[in-house]
XYZ file of C-alpha atoms in Angstrom:
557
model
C 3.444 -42.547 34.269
C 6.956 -43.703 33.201
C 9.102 -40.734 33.527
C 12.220 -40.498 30.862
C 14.420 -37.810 33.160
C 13.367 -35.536 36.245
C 14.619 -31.722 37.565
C 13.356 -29.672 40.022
C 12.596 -27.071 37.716
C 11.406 -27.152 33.681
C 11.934 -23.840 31.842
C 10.192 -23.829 28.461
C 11.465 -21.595 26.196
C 14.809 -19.822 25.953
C 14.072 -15.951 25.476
C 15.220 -14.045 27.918
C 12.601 -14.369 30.651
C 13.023 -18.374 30.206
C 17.223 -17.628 30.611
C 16.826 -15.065 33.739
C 14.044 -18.266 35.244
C 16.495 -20.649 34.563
C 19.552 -18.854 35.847
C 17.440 -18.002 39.049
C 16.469 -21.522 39.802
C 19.596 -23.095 39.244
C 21.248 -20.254 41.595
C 18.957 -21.651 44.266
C 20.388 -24.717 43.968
C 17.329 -26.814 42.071
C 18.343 -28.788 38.882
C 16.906 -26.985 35.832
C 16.551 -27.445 32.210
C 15.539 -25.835 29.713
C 13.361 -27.263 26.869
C 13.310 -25.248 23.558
C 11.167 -25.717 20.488
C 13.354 -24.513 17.717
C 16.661 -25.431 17.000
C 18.134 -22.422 17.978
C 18.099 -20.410 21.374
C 16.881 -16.537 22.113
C 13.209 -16.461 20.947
C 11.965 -13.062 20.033
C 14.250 -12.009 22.473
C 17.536 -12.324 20.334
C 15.807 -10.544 17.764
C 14.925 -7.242 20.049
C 16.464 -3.967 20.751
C 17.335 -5.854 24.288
C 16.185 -3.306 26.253
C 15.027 -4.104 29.682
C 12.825 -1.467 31.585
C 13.503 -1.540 35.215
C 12.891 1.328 37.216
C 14.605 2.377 40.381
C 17.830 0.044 39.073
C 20.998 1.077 40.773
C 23.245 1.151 37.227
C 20.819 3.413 35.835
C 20.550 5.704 39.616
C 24.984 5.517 39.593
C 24.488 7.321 36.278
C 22.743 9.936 37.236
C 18.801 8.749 37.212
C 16.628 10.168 40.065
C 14.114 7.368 41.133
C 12.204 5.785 43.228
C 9.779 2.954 43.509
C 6.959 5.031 44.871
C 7.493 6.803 41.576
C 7.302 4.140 39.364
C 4.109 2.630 40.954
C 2.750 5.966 39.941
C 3.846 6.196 36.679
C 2.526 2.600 36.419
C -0.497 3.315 38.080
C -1.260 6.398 35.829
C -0.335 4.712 32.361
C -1.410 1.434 32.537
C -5.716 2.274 32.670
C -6.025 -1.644 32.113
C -7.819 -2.862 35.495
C -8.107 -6.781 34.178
C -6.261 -10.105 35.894
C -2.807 -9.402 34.714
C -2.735 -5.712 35.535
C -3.307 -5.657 39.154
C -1.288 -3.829 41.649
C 0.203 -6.912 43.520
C 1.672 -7.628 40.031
C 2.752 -3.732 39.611
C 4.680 -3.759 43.364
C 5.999 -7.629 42.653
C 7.162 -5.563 39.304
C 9.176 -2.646 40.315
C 10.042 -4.151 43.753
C 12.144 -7.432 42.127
C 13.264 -5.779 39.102
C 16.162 -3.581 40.442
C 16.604 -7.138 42.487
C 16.704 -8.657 39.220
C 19.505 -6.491 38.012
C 21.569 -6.361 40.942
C 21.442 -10.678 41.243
C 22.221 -11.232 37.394
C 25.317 -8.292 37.601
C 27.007 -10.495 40.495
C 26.844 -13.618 38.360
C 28.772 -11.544 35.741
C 25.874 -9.458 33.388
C 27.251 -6.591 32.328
C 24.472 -3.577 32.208
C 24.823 -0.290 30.576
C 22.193 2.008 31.323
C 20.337 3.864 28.578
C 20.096 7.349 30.594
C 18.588 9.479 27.411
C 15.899 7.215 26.622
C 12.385 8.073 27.956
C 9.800 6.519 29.331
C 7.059 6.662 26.387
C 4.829 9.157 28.460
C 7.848 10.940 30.672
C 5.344 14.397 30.972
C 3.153 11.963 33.144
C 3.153 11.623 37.206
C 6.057 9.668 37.808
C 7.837 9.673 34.171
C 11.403 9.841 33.866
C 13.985 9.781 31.299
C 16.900 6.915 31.522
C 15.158 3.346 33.167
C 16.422 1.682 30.485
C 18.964 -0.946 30.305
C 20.791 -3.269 28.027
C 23.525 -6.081 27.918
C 27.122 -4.671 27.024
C 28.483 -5.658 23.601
C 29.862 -9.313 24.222
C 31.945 -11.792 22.956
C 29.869 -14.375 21.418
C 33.120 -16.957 20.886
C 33.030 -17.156 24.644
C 29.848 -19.424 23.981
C 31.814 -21.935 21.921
C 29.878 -24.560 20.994
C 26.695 -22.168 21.748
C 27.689 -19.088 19.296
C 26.004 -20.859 16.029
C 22.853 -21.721 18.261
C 21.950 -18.383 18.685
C 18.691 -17.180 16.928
C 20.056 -14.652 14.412
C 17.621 -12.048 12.173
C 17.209 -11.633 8.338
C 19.745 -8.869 8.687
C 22.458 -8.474 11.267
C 23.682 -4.634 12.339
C 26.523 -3.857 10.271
C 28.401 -2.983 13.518
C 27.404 -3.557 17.561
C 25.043 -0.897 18.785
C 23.507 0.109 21.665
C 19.533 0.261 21.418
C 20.372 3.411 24.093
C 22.269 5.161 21.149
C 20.008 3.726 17.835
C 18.583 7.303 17.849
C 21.508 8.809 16.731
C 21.809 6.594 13.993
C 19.116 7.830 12.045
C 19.769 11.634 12.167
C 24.346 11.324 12.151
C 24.213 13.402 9.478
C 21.958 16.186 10.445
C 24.333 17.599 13.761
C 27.776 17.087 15.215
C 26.562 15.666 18.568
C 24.921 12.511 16.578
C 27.476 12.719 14.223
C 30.350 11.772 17.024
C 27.944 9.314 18.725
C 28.143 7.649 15.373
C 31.832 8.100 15.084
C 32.490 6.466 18.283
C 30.038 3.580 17.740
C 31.875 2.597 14.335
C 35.185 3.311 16.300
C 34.515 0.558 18.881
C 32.849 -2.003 16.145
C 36.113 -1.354 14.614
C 37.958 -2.262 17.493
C 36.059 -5.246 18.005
C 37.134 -6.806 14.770
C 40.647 -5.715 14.864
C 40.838 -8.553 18.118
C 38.754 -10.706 15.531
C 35.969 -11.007 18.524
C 32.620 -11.966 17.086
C 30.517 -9.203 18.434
C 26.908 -8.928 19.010
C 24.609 -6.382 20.536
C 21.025 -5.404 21.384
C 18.737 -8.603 22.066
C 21.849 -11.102 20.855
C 24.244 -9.231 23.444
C 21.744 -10.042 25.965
C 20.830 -13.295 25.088
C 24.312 -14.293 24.490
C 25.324 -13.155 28.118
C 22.231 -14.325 29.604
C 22.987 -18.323 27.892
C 26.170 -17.929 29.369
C 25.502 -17.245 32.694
C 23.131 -20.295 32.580
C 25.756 -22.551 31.217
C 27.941 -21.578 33.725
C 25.185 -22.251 36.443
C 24.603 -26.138 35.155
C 21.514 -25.351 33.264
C 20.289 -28.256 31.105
C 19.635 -26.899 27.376
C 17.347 -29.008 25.195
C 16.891 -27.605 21.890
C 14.503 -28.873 19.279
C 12.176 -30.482 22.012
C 8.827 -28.915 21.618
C 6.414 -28.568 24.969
C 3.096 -30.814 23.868
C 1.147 -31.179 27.186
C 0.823 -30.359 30.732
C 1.055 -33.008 33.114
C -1.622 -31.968 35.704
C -3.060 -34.191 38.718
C -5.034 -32.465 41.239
C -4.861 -28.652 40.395
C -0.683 -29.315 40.611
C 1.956 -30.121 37.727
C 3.869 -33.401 38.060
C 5.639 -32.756 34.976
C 5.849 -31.887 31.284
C 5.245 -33.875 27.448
C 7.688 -32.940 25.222
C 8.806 -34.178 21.627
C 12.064 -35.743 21.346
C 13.373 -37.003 18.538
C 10.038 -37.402 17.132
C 9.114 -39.541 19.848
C 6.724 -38.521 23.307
C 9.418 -38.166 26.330
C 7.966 -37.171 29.495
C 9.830 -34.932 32.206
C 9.002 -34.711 35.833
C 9.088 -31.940 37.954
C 8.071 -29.799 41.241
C 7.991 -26.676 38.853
C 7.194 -25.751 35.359
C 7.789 -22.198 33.595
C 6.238 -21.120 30.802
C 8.607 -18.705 29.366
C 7.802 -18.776 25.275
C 6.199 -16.756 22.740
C 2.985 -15.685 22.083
C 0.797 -16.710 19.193
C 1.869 -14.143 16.091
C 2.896 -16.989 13.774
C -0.494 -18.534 14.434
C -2.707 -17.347 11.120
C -5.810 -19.067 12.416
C -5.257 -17.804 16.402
C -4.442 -14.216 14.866
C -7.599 -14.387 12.519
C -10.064 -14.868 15.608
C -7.925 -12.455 17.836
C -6.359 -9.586 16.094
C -8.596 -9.867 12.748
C -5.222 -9.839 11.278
C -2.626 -12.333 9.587
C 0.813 -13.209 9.974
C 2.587 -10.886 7.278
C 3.651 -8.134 9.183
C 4.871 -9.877 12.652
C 8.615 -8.989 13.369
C 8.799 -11.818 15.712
C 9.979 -15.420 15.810
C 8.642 -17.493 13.588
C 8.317 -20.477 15.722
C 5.805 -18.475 17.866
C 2.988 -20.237 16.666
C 1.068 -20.186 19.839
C 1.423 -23.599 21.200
C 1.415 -22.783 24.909
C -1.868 -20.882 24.742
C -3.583 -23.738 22.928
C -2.106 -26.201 25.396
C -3.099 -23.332 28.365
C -6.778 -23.584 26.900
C -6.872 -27.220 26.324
C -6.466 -27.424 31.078
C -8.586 -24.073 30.864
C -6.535 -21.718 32.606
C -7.318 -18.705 32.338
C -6.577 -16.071 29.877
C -6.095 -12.324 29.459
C -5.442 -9.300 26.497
C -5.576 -12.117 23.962
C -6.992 -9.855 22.004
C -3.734 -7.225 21.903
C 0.262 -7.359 20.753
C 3.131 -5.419 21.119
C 1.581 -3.315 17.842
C 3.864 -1.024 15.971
C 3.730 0.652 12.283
C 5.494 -1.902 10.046
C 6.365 -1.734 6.034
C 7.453 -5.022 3.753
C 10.016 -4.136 1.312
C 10.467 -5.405 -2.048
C 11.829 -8.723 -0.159
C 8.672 -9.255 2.205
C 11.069 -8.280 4.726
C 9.474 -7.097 7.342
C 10.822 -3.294 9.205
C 9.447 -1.876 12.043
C 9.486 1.673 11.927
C 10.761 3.877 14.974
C 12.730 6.456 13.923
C 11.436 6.978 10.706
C 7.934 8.677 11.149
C 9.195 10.212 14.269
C 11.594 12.487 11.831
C 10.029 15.967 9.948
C 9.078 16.020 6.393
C 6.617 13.037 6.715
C 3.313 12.557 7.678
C 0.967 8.863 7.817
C -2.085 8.982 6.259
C -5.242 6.884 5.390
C -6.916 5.793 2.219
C -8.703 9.220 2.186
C -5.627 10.926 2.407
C -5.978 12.188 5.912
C -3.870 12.452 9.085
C -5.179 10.510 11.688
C -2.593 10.379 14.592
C 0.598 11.744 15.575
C 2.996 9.917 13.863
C 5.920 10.334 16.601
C 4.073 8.460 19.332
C 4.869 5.037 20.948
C 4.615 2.450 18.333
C 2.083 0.415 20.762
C 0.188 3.190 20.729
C 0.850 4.112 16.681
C 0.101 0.353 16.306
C -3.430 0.476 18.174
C -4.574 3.930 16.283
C -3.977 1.566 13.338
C -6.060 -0.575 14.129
C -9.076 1.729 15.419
C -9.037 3.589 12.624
C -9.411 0.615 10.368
C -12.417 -0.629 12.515
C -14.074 2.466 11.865
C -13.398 3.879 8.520
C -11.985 0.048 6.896
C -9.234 2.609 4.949
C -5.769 2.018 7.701
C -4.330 -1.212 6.504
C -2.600 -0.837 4.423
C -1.791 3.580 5.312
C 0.744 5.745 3.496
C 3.978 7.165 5.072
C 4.658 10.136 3.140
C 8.162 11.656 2.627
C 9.229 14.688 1.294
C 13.172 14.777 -0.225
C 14.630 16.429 2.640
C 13.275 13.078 4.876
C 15.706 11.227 2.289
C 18.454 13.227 2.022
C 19.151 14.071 5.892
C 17.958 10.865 7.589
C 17.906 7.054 7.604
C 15.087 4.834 6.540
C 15.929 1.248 7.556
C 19.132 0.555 6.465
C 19.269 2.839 3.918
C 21.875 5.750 4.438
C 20.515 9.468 3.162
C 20.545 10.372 -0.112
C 20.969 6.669 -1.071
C 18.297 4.862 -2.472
C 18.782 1.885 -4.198
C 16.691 1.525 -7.682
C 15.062 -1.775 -6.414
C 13.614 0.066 -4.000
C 11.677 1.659 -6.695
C 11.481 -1.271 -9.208
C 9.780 -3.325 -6.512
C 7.285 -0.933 -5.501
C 8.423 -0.733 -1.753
C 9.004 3.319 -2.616
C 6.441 5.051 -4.760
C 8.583 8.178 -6.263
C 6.750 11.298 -8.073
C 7.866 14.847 -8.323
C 4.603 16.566 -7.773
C 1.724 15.637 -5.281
C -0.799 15.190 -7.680
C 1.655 12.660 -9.394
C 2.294 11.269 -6.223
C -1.602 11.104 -5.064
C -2.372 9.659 -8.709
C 0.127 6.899 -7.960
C -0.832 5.747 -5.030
C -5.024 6.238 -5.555
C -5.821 8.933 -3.257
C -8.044 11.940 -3.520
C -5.164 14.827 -4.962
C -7.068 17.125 -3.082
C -7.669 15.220 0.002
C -4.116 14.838 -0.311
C -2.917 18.122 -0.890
C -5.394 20.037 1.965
C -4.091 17.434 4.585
C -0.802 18.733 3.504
C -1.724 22.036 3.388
C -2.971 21.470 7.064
C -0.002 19.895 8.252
C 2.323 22.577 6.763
C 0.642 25.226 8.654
C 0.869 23.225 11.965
C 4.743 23.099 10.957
C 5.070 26.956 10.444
C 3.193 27.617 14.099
C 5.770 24.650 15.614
C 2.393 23.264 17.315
C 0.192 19.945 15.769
C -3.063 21.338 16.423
C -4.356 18.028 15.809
C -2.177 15.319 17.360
C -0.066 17.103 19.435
C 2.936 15.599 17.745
C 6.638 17.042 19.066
C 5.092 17.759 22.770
C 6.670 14.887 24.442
C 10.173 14.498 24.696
C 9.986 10.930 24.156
C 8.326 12.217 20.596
C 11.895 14.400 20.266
C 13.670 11.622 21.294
C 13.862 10.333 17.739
C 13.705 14.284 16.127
C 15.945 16.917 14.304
C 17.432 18.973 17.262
C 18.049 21.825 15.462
C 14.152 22.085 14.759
C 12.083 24.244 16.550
C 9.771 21.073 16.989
C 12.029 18.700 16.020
C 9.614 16.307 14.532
C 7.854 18.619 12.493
C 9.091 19.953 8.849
C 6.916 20.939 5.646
C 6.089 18.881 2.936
C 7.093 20.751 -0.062
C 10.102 19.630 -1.513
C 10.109 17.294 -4.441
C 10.628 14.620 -5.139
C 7.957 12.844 -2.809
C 7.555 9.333 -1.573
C 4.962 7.199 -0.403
C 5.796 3.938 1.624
C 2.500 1.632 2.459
C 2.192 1.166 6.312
C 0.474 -1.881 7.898
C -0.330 -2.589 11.644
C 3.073 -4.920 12.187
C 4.164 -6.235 16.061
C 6.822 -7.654 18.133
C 4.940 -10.244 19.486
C 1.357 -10.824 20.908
C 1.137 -10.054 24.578
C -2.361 -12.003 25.719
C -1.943 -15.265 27.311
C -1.990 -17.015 30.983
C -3.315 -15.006 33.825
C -0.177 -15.286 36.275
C -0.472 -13.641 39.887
C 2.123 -11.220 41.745
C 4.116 -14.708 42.078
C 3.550 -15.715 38.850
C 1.721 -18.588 39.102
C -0.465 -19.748 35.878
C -4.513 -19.147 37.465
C -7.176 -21.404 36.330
C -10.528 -19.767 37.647
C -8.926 -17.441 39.821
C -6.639 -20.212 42.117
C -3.025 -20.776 41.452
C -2.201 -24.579 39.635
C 0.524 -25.417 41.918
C 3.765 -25.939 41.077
C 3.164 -24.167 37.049
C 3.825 -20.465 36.412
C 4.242 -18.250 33.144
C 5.881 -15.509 32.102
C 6.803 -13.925 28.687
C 4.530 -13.493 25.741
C 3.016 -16.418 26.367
C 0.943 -14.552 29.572
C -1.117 -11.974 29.999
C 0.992 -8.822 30.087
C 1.426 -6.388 33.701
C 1.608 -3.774 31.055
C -2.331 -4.311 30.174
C -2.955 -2.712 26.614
C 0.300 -0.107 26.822
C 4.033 0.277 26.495
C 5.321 2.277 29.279
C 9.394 2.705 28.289
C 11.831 1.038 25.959
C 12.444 -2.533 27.191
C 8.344 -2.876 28.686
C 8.038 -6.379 27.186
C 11.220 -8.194 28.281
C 11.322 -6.038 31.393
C 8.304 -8.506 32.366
C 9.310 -11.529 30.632
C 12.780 -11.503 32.761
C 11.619 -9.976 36.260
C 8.748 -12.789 36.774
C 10.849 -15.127 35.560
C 12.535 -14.300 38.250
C 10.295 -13.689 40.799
C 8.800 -17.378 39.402
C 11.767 -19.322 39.922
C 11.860 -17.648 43.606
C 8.770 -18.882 44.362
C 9.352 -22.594 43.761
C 12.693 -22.321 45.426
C 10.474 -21.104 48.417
C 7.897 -23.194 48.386
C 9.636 -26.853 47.614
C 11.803 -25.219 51.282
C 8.289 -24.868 52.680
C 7.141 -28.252 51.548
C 10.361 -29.702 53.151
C 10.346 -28.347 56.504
C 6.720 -29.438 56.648
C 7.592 -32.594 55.843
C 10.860 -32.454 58.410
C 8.051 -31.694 61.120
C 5.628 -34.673 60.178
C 9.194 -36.849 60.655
């Protein structure tokens, strides 16, 4: 084999988990690169809330948190009923025990955290739950990347102003109560501050990205953008190197370590059709996530977990094909989600994973879920935000295009959108009733507080409210996602696994392996919590093991 250039450690992909890898090895003192497929940096990860979910974390405990990580294992232990490969406790302890590690190592390098200490876990009435594990980067500078700042991955639509995922809530319901209200009023305050010293400022998964990219250029990491992974170079159950593409041309790179730290496969229609039974349209994810890794991962049989689960989530298309994932939207009262027979089938204010997967089920059973209907009574419009769209503010495309279906009665509205009027109108009925006892008899929707997380707080349950005020809208919901999250099995190291032995020298992390999570979503930040904390355990483990290798070979001297 001719090798074109060799490092001590190959990071493929530049998400966050690939950055926090990188930054790790190089730290240690190994040369690192980092080999990216698109021509931009960030992955999904730039397009994210950037939340990272790290419990026990010492920025979230000097705000006030109470934790510990015998708590968290129980918590994990208790939410996460997947038992498979990628789920097992080493990889739970390895979890909580490096992540507040994780946090501590990237803050002394210069990260900037701000803890998100009203955000709950997604089941915080559970053994173990808590409210504030969250964390994100703080609102950055992206001109301090110079020649980096246009190389960040950027979405359809960039927030008007920086925001704080931690603080997103109060967004949607500013005009409903004072305490959101001021949030609001200070958020604008300090995006107006920002451009008054003309600094190009970016939040959520850029912020972190952006600080993360930095860090690593300030640590000697090797970028290499538009330089797609196309093999594994594997001799002997250990990696020698990587193929890449290079200016259209094969270039090999050798190396003790490789990390697989890209995306999963949600830009892949023909992987998606076999897995998911789904396609491509509704994905909020990168679209240069085509899957590449796990074809490459199945090509040297390694093996494989959850392939056949994502990071689901209720999604719309508006009149664009833009794709929104919805959060806040059917958390808030005055809507309900319904089927094509007009019934209720979940509560609406749950986790989106979870939201996402009752999707799904109900599809498999009845073959009337995708697409559902959201449907919105005027006070959901007039108090609250849907997307981007302020209260009371509708724009008549939204109508023209068929994104919103408008009617002033119910049985216009049912007529409209083809469903049973009074299917429609008992399921209403139902729901109404539920709303006047401040109880979902059926779902249980408003008992959690992650559920009122994203409520009216001046409602007695604040995510319930009638529907009975015209006009009434109907949105079509389809199963969307932020990524897939089946892929290589990786152990409590994370080391890839081909028939239950570690390949030496080749680990994965990311969306491109088999989640710790299993089939749920424990808190906000649950998918690059993982992504960045065995990325960092990873790049530990080759640091320890090429020491290893040379004090047995100091001995044999």
């Amino acid at each position: 084999m001719e090798w074109n250039e060799e490092y001590d450690v190959v990071v493929v992909g530049s998400g966050a988990g690939g950055l926090v890898a990188a930054i790790t090895a190089a730290n240690q003192g190994l040369k690192t690169v980092i080999v990216e497929k698109a021509d931009v940096y960030g992955g999904s990860s730039a397009l994210s809330g950037g939340g990272v979910w790290v419990p026990n974390n010492h920025v979230s405990k000097n705000a006030g948190l109470q934790d510990s990580e015998e708590e968290a294992l129980t918590y994990m232990q208790e939410v996460i009923e997947d038992t498979g490969p990628a789920s097992t406790n080493e990889r739970k302890v390895a979890y909580v025990k490096n992540g507040s590690k994780m946090v501590k190592f990237l803050e002394d390098l210069g990260m900037k955290w701000v803890p998100g200490i009203k955000y709950p876990d997604y089941y915080p009435e559970k053994p173990g739950g808590k409210i504030g594990r969250s964390l994100e980067a703080e609102i950055y500078d992206a001109r301090e990347l110079k020649d980096y700042e246009d190389k960040l991955r950027t979405g359809d639509i960039d927030p008007p102003i920086p925001i704080y995922s931690g603080k997103v809530a109060s967004l949607a319901k500013a005009f409903t109560n004072s305490g959101d209200f001021f949030t609001v009023v200070g958020m604008f305050i300090n995006g107006f501050k920002h451009k008054m010293k003309r600094s190009h400022a970016i939040s959520i998964g850029a912020g972190l990205v952006g600080r993360l990219i930095k860090i690593a250029l300030e640590q000697n990491v090797s970028i290499k953008l538009s330089t797609p992974l196309k093999d594994l170079i594997i001799e002997n159950d250990k990696v020698i190197g990587i193929k890449v593409e290079k200016d259209g041309q094969p270039y090999y790179i050798k190396s003790k370590g490789v990390i697989l730290a890209g995306g999963g496969f949600e830009r892949n229609p023909e992987l998606r059709k076999k897995y998911h039974n789904v396609g491509t349209d509704w994905t909020s994810a990168s679209p240069d996530n085509t899957g590449d890794m796990l074809l490459i991962a199945q090509k040297h049989q390694l093996d494989t977990a959850l392939l056949d689960d994502a990071w689901w989530g209720p999604a719309t298309l508006d009149g664009n094909g833009n794709r929104k994932f919805l959060v806040h939207e059917r958390s808030m009262p005055h809507s309900i989600i319904v089927d094509q027979t007009g019934e209720r089938y979940f509560n609406e204010s749950q986790s989106y994973t979870d939201a996402g997967h009752n999707i799904l089920d109900r599809h498999e059973k009845n073959g009337q879920a995708i697409h559902s209907w959201m449907i919105l009574e005027s006070r959901h419009r007039n108090k609250f935000l849907f997307g981007d769209m302020l209260p009371r503010r509708t724009p008549k495309e939204v109508f023209e295009s068929g994104y919103f279906i408008k009617a002033d009665t119910l049985e216009d509205l049912a007529e409209k959108i083809q469903l049973d009027d009074k299917r429609l109108k008992a399921t209403i009925d139902r729901f109404n009733g539920f709303v006047e006892k401040n109880i979902d008899e059926d779902f249980g929707r408003g008992n959690s507080a992650y559920d009122n997380y994203y409520g009216h707080p001046k409602y007695k349950n604040p995510n319930l409210g009638t529907i009975a005020k015209a006009p009434f809208y109907a949105i079509k919901i389809y199963p969307g996602d932020l990524g897939t999250k089946g892929g290589i099995v990786a152990n409590e190291y994370g080391q890839a696994m081909c028939n239950n032995k570690p390949i030496e020298g080749l680990y994965a992390t990311g969306n491109c392996s088999a989640s710790v999570m299993g089939r749920v979503y424990p808190g906000p930040g649950s998918s690059i919590g993982p992504t960045t904390i065995f990325g960092y355990i990873s790049a530990n483990h080759i640091k320890e093991t090429i020491s290893q290798s040379v004090k047995k070979t100091s001995k044999v001297v």
